[in-house]
Every structure is written in C-alpha cells, then in structure tokens.
Short mmCIF file of C-alpha atoms in Angstrom, two decimals:
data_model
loop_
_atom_site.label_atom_id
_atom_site.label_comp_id
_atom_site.label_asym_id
_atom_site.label_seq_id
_atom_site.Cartn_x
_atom_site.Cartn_y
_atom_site.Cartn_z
CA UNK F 1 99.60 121.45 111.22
CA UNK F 2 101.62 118.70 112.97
CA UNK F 3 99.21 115.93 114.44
CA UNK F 4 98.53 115.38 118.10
CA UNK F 5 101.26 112.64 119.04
CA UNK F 6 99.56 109.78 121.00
CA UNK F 7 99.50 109.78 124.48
CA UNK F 8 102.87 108.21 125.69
CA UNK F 9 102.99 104.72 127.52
CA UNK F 10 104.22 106.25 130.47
CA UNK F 11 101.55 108.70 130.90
CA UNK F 12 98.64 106.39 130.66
CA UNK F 13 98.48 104.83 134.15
CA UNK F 14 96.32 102.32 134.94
CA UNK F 15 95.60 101.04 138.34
CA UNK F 16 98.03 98.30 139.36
CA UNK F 17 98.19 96.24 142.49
CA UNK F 18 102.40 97.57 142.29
CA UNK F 19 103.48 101.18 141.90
CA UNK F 20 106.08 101.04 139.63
CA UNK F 21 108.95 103.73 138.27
CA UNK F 22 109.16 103.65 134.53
CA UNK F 23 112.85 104.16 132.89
CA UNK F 24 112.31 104.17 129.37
CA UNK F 25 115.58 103.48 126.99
CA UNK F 26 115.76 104.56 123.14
CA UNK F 27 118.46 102.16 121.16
CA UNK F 28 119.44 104.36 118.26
CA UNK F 29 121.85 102.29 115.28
CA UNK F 30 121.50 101.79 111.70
CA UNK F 31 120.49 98.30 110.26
CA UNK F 32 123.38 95.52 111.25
CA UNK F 33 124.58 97.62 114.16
CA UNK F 34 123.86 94.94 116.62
CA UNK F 35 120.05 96.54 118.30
CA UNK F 36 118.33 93.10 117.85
CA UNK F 37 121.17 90.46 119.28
CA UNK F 38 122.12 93.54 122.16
CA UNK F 39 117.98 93.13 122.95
CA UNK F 40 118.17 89.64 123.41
CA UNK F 41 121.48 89.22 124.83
CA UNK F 42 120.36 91.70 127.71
CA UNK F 43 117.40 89.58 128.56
CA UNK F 44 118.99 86.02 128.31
CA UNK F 45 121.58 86.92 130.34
CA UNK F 46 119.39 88.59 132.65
CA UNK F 47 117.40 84.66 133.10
CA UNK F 48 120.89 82.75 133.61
CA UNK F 49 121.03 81.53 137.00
CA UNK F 50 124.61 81.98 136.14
CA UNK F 51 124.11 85.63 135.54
CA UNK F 52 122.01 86.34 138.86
CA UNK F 53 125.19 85.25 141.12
CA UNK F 54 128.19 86.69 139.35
CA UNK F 55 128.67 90.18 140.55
CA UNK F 56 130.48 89.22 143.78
CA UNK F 57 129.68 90.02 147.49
CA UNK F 58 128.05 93.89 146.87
CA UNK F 59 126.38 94.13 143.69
CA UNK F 60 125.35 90.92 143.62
CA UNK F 61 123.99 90.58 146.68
CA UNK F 62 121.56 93.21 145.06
CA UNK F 63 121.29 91.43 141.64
CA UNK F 64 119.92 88.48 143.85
CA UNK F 65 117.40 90.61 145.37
CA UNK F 66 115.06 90.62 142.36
CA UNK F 67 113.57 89.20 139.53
CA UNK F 68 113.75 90.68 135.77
CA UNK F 69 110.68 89.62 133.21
CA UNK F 70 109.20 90.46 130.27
CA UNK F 71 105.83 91.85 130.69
CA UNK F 72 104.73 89.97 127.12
CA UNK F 73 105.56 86.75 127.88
CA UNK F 74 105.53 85.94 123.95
CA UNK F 75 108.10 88.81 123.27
CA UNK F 76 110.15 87.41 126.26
CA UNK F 77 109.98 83.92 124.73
CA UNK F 78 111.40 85.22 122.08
CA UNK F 79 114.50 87.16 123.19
CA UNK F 80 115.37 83.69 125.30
CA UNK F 81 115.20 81.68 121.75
CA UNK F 82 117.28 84.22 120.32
CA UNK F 83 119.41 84.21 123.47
CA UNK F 84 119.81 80.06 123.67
CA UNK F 85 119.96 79.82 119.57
CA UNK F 86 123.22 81.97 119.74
CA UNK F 87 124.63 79.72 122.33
CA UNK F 88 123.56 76.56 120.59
CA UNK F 89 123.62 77.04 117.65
CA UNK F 90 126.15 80.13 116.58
CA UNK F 91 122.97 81.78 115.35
CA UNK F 92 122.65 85.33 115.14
CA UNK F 93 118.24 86.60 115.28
CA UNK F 94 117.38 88.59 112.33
CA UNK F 95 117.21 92.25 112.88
CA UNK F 96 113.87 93.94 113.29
CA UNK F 97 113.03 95.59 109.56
CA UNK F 98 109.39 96.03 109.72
CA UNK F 99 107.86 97.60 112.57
CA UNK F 100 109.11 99.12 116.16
CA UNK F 101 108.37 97.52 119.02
CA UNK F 102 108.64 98.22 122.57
CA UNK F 103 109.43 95.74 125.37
CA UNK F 104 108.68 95.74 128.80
CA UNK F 105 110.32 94.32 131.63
CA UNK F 106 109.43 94.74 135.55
CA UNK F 107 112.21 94.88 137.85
CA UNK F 108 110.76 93.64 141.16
CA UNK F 109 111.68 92.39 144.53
CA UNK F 110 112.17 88.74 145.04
CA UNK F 111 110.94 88.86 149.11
CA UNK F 112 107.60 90.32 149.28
CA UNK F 113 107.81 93.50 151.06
CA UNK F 114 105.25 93.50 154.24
CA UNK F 115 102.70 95.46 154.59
CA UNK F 116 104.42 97.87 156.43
CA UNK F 117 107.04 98.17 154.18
CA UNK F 118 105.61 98.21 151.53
CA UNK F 119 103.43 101.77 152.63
CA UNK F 120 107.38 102.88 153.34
CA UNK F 121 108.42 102.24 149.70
CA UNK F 122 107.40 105.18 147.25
CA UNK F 123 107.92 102.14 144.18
CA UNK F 124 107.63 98.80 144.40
CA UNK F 125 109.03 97.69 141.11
CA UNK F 126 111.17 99.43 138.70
CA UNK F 127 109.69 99.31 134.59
CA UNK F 128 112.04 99.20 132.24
CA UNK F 129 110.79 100.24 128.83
CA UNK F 130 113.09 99.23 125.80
CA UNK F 131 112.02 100.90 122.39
CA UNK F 132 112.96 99.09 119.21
CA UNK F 133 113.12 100.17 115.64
CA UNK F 134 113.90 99.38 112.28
CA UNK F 135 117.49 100.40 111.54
CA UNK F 136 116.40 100.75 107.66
CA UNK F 137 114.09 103.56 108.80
CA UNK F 138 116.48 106.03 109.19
CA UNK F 139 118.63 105.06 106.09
CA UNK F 140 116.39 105.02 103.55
CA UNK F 141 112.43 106.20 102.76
CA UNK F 142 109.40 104.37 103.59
CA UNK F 143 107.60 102.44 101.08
CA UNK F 144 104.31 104.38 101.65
CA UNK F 145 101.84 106.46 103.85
CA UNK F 146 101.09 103.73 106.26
CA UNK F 147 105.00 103.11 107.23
CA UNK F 148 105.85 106.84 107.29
CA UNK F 149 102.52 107.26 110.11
CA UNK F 150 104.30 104.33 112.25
CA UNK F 151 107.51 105.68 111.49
CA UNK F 152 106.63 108.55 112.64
CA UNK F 153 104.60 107.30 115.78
CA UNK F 154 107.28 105.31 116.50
CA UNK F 155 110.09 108.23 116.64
CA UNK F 156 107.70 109.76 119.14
CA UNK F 157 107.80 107.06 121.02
CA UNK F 158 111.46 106.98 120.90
CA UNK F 159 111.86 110.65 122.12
CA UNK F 160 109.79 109.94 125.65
CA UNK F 161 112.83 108.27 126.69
CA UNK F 162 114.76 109.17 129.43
CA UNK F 163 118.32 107.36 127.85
CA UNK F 164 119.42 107.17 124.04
CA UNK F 165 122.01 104.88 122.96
CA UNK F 166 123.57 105.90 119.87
CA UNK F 167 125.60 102.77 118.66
CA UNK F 168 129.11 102.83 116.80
CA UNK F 169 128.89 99.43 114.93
CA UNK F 170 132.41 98.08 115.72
CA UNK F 171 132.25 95.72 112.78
CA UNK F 172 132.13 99.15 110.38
CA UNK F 173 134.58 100.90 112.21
CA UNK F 174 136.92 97.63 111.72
CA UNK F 175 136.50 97.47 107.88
CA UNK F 176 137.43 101.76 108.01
CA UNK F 177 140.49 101.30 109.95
CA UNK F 178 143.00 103.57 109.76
CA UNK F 179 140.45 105.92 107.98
CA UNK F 180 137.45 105.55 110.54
CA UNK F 181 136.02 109.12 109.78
CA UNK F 182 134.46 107.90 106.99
CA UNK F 183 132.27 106.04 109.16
CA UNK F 184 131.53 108.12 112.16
CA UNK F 185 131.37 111.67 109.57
CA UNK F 186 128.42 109.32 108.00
CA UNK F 187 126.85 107.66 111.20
CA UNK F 188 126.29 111.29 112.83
CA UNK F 189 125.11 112.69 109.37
CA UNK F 190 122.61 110.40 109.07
CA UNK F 191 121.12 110.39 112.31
CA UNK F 192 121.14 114.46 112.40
CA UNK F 193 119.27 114.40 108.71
CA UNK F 194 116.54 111.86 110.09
CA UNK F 195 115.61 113.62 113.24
CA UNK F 196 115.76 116.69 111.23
CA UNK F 197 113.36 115.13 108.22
CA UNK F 198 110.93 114.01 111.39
CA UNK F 199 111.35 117.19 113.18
CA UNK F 200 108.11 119.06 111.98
CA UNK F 201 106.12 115.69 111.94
CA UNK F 202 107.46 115.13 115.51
CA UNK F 203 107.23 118.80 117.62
CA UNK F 204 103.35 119.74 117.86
CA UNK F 205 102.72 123.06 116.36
CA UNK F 206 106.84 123.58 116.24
CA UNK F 207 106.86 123.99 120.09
CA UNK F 208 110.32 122.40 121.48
CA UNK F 209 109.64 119.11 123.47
CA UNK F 210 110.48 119.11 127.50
CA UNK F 211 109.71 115.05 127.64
CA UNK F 212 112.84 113.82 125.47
CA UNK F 213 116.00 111.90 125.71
CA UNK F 214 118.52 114.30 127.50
CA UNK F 215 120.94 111.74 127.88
CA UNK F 216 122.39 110.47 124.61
CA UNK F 217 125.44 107.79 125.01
CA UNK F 218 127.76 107.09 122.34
CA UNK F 219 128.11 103.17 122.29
CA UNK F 220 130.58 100.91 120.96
CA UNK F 221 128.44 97.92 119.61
CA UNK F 222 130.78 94.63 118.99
CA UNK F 223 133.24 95.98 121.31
CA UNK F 224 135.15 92.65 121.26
CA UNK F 225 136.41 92.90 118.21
CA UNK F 226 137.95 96.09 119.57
CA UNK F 227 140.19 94.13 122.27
CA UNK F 228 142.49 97.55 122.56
CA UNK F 229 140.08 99.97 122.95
CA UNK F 230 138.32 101.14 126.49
CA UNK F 231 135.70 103.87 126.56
CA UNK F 232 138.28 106.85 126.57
CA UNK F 233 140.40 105.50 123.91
CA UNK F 234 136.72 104.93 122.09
CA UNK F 235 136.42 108.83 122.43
CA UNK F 236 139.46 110.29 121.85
CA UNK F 237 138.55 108.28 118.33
CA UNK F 238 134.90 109.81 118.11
CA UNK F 239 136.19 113.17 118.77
CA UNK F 240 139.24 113.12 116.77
CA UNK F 241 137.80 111.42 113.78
CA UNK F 242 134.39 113.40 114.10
CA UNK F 243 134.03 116.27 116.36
CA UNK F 244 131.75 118.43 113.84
CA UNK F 245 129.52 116.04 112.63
CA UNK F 246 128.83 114.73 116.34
CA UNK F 247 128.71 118.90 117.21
CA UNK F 248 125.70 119.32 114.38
CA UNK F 249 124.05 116.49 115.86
CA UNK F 250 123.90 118.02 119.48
CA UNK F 251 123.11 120.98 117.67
CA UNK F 252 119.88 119.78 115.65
CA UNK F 253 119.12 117.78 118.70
CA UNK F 254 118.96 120.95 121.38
CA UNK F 255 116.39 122.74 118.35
CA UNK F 256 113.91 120.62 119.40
CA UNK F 257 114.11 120.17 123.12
CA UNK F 258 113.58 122.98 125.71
CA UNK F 259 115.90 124.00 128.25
CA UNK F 260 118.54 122.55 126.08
CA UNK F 261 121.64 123.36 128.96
CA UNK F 262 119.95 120.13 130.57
CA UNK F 263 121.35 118.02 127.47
CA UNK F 264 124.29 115.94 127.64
CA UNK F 265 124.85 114.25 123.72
CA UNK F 266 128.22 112.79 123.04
CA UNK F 267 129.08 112.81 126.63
CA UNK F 268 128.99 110.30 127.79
CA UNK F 269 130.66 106.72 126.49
CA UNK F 270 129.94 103.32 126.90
CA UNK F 271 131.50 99.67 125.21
CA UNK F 272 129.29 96.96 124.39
CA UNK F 273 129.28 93.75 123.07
CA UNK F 274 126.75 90.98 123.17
CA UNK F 275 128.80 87.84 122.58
CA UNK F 276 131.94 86.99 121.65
CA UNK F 277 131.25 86.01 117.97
CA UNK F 278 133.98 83.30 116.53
CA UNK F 279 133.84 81.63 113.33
CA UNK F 280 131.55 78.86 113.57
CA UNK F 281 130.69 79.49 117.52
CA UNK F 282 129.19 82.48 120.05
CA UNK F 283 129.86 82.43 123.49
CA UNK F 284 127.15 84.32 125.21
CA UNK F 285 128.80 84.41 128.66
CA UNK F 286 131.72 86.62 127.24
CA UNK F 287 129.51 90.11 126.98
CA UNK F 288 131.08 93.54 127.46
CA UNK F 289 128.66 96.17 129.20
CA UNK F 290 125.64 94.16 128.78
CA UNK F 291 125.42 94.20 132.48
CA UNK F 292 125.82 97.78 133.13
CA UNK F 293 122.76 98.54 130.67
CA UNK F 294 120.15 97.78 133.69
CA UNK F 295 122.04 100.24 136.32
CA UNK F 296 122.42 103.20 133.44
CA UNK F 297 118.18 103.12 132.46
CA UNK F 298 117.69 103.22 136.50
CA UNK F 299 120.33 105.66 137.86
CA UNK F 300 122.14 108.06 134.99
CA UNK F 301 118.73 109.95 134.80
CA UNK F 302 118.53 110.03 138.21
CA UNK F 303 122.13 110.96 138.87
CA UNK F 304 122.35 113.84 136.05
CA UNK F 305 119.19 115.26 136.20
CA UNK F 306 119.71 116.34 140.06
CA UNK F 307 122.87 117.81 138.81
CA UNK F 308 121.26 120.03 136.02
CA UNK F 309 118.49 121.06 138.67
CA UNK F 310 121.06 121.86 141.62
CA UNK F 311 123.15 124.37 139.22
CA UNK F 312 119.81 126.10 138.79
CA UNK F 313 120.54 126.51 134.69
CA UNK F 314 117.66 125.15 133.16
CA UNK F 315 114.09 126.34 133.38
CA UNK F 316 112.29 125.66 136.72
CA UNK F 317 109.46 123.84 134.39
CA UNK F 318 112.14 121.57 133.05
CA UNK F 319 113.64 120.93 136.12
CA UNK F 320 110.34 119.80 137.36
CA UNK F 321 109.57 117.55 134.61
CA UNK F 322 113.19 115.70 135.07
CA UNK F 323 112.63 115.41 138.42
CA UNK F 324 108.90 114.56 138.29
CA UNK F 325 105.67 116.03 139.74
CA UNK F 326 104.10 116.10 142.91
CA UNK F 327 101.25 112.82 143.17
CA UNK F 328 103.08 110.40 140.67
CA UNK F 329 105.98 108.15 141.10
CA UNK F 330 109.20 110.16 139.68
CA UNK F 331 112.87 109.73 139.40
CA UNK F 332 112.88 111.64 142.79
CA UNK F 333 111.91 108.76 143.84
CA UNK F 334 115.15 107.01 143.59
CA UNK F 335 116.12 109.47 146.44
CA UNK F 336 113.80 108.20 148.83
CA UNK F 337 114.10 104.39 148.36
CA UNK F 338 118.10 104.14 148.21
CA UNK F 339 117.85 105.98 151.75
CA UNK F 340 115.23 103.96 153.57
CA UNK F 341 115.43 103.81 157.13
CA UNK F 342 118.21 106.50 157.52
CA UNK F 343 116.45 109.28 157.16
CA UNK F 344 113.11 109.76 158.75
CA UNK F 345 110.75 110.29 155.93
CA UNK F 346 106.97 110.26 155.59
CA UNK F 347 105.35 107.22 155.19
CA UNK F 348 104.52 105.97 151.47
CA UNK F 349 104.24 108.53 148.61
CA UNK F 350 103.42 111.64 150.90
CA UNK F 351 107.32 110.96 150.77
CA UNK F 352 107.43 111.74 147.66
CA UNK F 353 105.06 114.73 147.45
CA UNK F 354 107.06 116.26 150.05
CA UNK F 355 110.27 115.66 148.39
CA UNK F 356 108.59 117.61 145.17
CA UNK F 357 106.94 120.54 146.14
CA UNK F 358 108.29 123.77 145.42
CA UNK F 359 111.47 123.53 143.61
CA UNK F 360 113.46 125.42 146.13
CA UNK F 361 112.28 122.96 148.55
CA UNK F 362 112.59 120.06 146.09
CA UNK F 363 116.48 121.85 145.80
CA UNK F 364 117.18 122.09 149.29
CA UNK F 365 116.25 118.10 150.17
CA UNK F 366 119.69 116.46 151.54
CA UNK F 367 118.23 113.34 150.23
CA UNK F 368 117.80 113.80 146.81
CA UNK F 369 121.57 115.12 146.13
CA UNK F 370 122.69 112.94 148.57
CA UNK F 371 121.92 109.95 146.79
CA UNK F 372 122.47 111.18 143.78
CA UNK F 373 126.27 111.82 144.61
CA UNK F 374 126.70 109.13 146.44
CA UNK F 375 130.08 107.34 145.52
CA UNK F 376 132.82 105.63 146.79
CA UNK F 377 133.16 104.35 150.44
CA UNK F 378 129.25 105.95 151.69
CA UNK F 379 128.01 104.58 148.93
CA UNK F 380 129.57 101.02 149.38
CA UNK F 381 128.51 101.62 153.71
CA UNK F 382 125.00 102.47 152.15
CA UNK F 383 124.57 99.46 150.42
CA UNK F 384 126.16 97.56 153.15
CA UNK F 385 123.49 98.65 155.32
CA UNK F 386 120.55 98.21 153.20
CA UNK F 387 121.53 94.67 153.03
CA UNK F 388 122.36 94.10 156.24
CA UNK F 389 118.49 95.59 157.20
CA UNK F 390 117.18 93.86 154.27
CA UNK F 391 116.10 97.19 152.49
CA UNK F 392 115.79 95.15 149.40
CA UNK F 393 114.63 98.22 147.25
CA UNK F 394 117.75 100.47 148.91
CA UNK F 395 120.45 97.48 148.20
CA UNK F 396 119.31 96.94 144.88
CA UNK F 397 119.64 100.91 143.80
CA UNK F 398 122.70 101.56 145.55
CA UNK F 399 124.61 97.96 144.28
CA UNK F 400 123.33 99.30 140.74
CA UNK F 401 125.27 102.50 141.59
CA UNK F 402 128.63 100.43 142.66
CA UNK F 403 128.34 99.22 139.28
CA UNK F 404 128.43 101.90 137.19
CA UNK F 405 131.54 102.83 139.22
CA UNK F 406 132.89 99.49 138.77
CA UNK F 407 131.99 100.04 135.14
CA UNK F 408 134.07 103.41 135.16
CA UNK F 409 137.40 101.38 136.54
CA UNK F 410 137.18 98.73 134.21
CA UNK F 411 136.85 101.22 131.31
CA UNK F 412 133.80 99.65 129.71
CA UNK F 413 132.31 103.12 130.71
CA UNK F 414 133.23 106.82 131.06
CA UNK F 415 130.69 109.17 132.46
CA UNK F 416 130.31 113.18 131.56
CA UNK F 417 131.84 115.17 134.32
CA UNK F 418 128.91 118.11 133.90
#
C-alpha cells in the first residue's frame, strides 16, 4: 500500500499577519537543461532596480507597485550570488544534484494598504512557490532507500503545483540539428517513464490525484541560441519532430489526474533564456521570457481554469478544487482583486465566499469570467483605472495580464486556444 504523502505546503496554513494566494510552479528538465541558472536569473533580475522600471508606462507602472523576496533570506542570498557571479564573472552556478528544494518568494504591495483597504482586499500578497529538483533524478536510479523516499516526497511535492514547465534544452536541440527528433523522441520518453516508475509510489491507494499540475508548458531553455525561432516556429518543431512521444506523455499524465478534460499538456509554448551566454562573458540583462515567468504562476491558472469550469466538462468536484473552496483564499480570488472598486462586492473575504458557493452560482459570477477574459483595450482601461485609483493589488494583476499579451505579440509566448 502506497504511503500517506505529506501534507502539502499549501495546505498547512498558519496564522499570518498577511493573507496571501499561493501559486506554486513545478520546473521539469533533465540535468544541464538550464533549472538552476533560470532560478537565479528570475530572482536577480527581479532585485535590479534596473529591472523594476523597464516595462514602460502600463506594466510597469504595476511592476513598481511591489516588492519580490525570498522568504529564506539564505536561499535568496544565494540566487543573487549566482545572479551577480554570472554578470561578473561569466560564471554559470552548479546545478542542484542532491536534494529538491523549494523556494519561496512573497509578492507584496510596496504602499501599505489602509485599514480599510486592506478589509476590501481578499489577498494581500501573492506566494510564489518554486519547486526544484535534481535533473539526475529522473535520468538515472537513486543510490539507495533514503534518496528514493525524498525522491519520491519530492515528486509529490512537484505535482501540488498549479504550472509545470517542461524545458527543451536549446543547447541539445542545437548539437541534433537537422535531426532534432532524436532529442525531443528521448526528452518526452524519459519524462513519461519517470512519472510512470513514481506513479504507484505517488497516487494513494491508486486513486487519480485532483491537486496536480493541469497546466504543463513546453519551454525552450537557452532560447538565444535559437535567434530564428519564436514560440510557434518552436512548436511546429515539437510537433513535427515528436507528436507521439509528447501524445504518450499527455496520455500517462491524464492516468493519474481526475477530470483529465481539465488538462492542457503540450499546449501551451513558451521561449526562455536566462542570459545571453558568449565565450568568455554573460550578459544578464539580455533574458528572453524571464519576465513573463511571474505573470504565467499568477494568471494562466487563473485564466484557464475559469475556462474549463464555464464549459461545464469536468467534474463539479474538480471544478471546485481549481477554483478553490469557500473560507480560504483561492484563485477566485484573482477575480475579485483585479476588479476592485468597479463592482460592488462584499467587504473582505465574505467576497470571496460569496463568489464560491454553489458552483452554478460560482458559474454565473460576471466577475470571475470577466476578469478572466479580459484582453485587449478593457483590459488596458482596467489597468488604467486601477492605477489611476491606486488599486495597487488590481494594477498589479491586470499589468501582469498586458504582459502575457505583450508576450503573445512578441512571440516569446503562444497560449492554448481551449
């Protein structure tokens, strides 16, 4: 009989003087794919002053809006060495080979809220949770009982996620020009076989999981050596070069998740790339996608998992558990703050209660598929007005959602359509 997994981060809440939304984000690659220096690149960019000001008049006005830190100061110190060593010193940071690790960082408002507003907020900071893992682990056996059990605890971990990133290391698909379905053919195979070898350790008495990753993102790591490609020239390669293998993968991946039509693996596709890595130098300021990682955690869940709900396909008891439950801060949520102040809501998390009673009634809330549609020019007059009324929470949400569509344009990202 499989063991009882332990209790995930998020569900262990502990009384906190913020009340925070937790995104968590699962960085899948093998060994050399990039996880480590795309870790640290995210945070020391996120700490340059630089950074903070260089999204222009709408998005940026919402970067500005808040700060980003590690909740382990020592793991945070860390990242930045690994950060300021590749600037300085054309260093890359070893990879992670021994144990998985998750960081923490708390996205939070730079103003303090009053007191008023702040009973008007259903979150007052947004937890990002990034979960990383030896690469080796999934290419090769453990060494012994004690590093299958944190394997194994760490996979769990892994699958509470509400994102996956599945990385394409650009450097391998260089060297396989020409022939790159030797690559991808392996890359899929290999992740398929080790969820597959986990699978019984993972699923408690074989019951299929409803907490799990249902957003999986095939990403380009080291994008810039790629200078040609944008994300739908990156999948017309993925799917041309390795349709089945990335089809078994979905397919092993939907045995162990309920309400599998709420799934989207392979759909979605993003570039990335840390640096721009020259002989003898790195320039950290020329990343690719970096920036867009911070918007995807907060708002694809949000954004596809009102979709899945609204066509009704999936199992009311999954749709719940996407869109959270009644008493506890949810992705809902992201309804309710990006439209403070234009629609009259209840005050503080009675909004959010309301928002998730019954699902019909959850269904039938103009807010929550209002936001998460949102695009184009309302979206742009929505964040317009949250700045202009200093709905700090609001501006920051709906700038991350200009960015994702700036993302689309600029073809460092292409988004499922389902």
């Amino acid at each position: 009989m499989a063991r009882r997994p332990r209790i995930p981060q998020r569900a262990r809440r502990t009384p906190s003087a913020q009340r925070k939304l937790e995104q968590h984000i699962a960085v899948f690659g093998e060994s050399g794919s990039g996880k480590t220096v795309l870790l640290s690149s995210f945070y020391g960019a996120s700490q340059e002053a630089l950074s903070a000001d260089a999204g222009g008049a709408d998005p940026g006005a919402g970067r500005r809006l808040y700060d980003l830190v590690a909740d382990d100061t020592t793991q945070g110190d860390r990242l930045l060495k690994n950060y300021y060593r590749m600037g300085s010193s054309a260093e890359v940071p070893a990879g992670n080979r021994f144990r998985a690790e998750p960081y923490r960082f708390t996205l939070s408002l730079k103003s303090a809220p009053s007191s008023a507003e702040r009973k008007a907020m259903p979150f007052e900071a947004l937890q990002l949770v990034w979960h990383d893992y030896p690469g080796e682990w999934f290419e090769r056996s453990v060494s012994g009982p004690e590093e299958e059990r944190r394997r194994v605890e760490a996979f769990r971990n892994l699958l509470v996620s509400d994102v996956a990133l599945l990385l394409v290391d650009g450097q391998k698909l260089a060297d396989t020009a020409g022939e790159e379905e030797r690559y991808l053919k392996s890359l899929f195979h290999t992740l398929r076989t080790g969820l597959l070898r986990l699978k019984d350790d993972i699923l408690v008495d074989g019951k299929e999981l409803v907490q799990f990753p249902r957003i999986w993102v095939v990403a380009l790591s080291k994008a810039d050596l790629h200078p040609d490609m944008d994300a739908a020239r990156f999948r017309a390669l993925v799917l041309e070069k390795a349709a089945d293998e990335l089809g078994q993968l979905r397919e092993s991946i939907e045995s162990m998740v309920e309400g599998d039509d709420a799934l989207a693996v392979g759909e979605d596709f993003l570039l990335l790339s840390s640096a721009r890595f020259e002989p003898g130098r790195i320039d950290v300021a020329q990343r690719i996608g970096v920036d867009l990682l911070l918007p995807l955690a907060a708002m694809l869940p949000f954004e596809r998992h009102v979709a899945w709900a609204r066509r009704r396909e999936i199992p009311a008891r999954v749709a719940k558990d996407l869109l959270g439950h009644a008493g506890e801060i949810s992705t809902a949520a992201i309804a309710v703050a990006m439209f403070a102040g234009r629609h009259k809501l209840p005050g503080r998390l009675g909004a959010i209660a309301a928002v998730l009673g019954p699902l019909s009634a959850l269904l039938s809330r103009d807010e929550v598929s209002d936001a998460a549609s949102l695009a184009g020019e309302k979206l742009a007059a929505v964040h317009e007005r949250a700045v202009e009324k200093k709905q700090n929470l609001a501006a920051i949400l709906s700038g991350f959602k200009i960015e994702l569509e700036r993302g689309e344009k600029d073809g460092v990202w292409l988004r499922s359509r389902r």
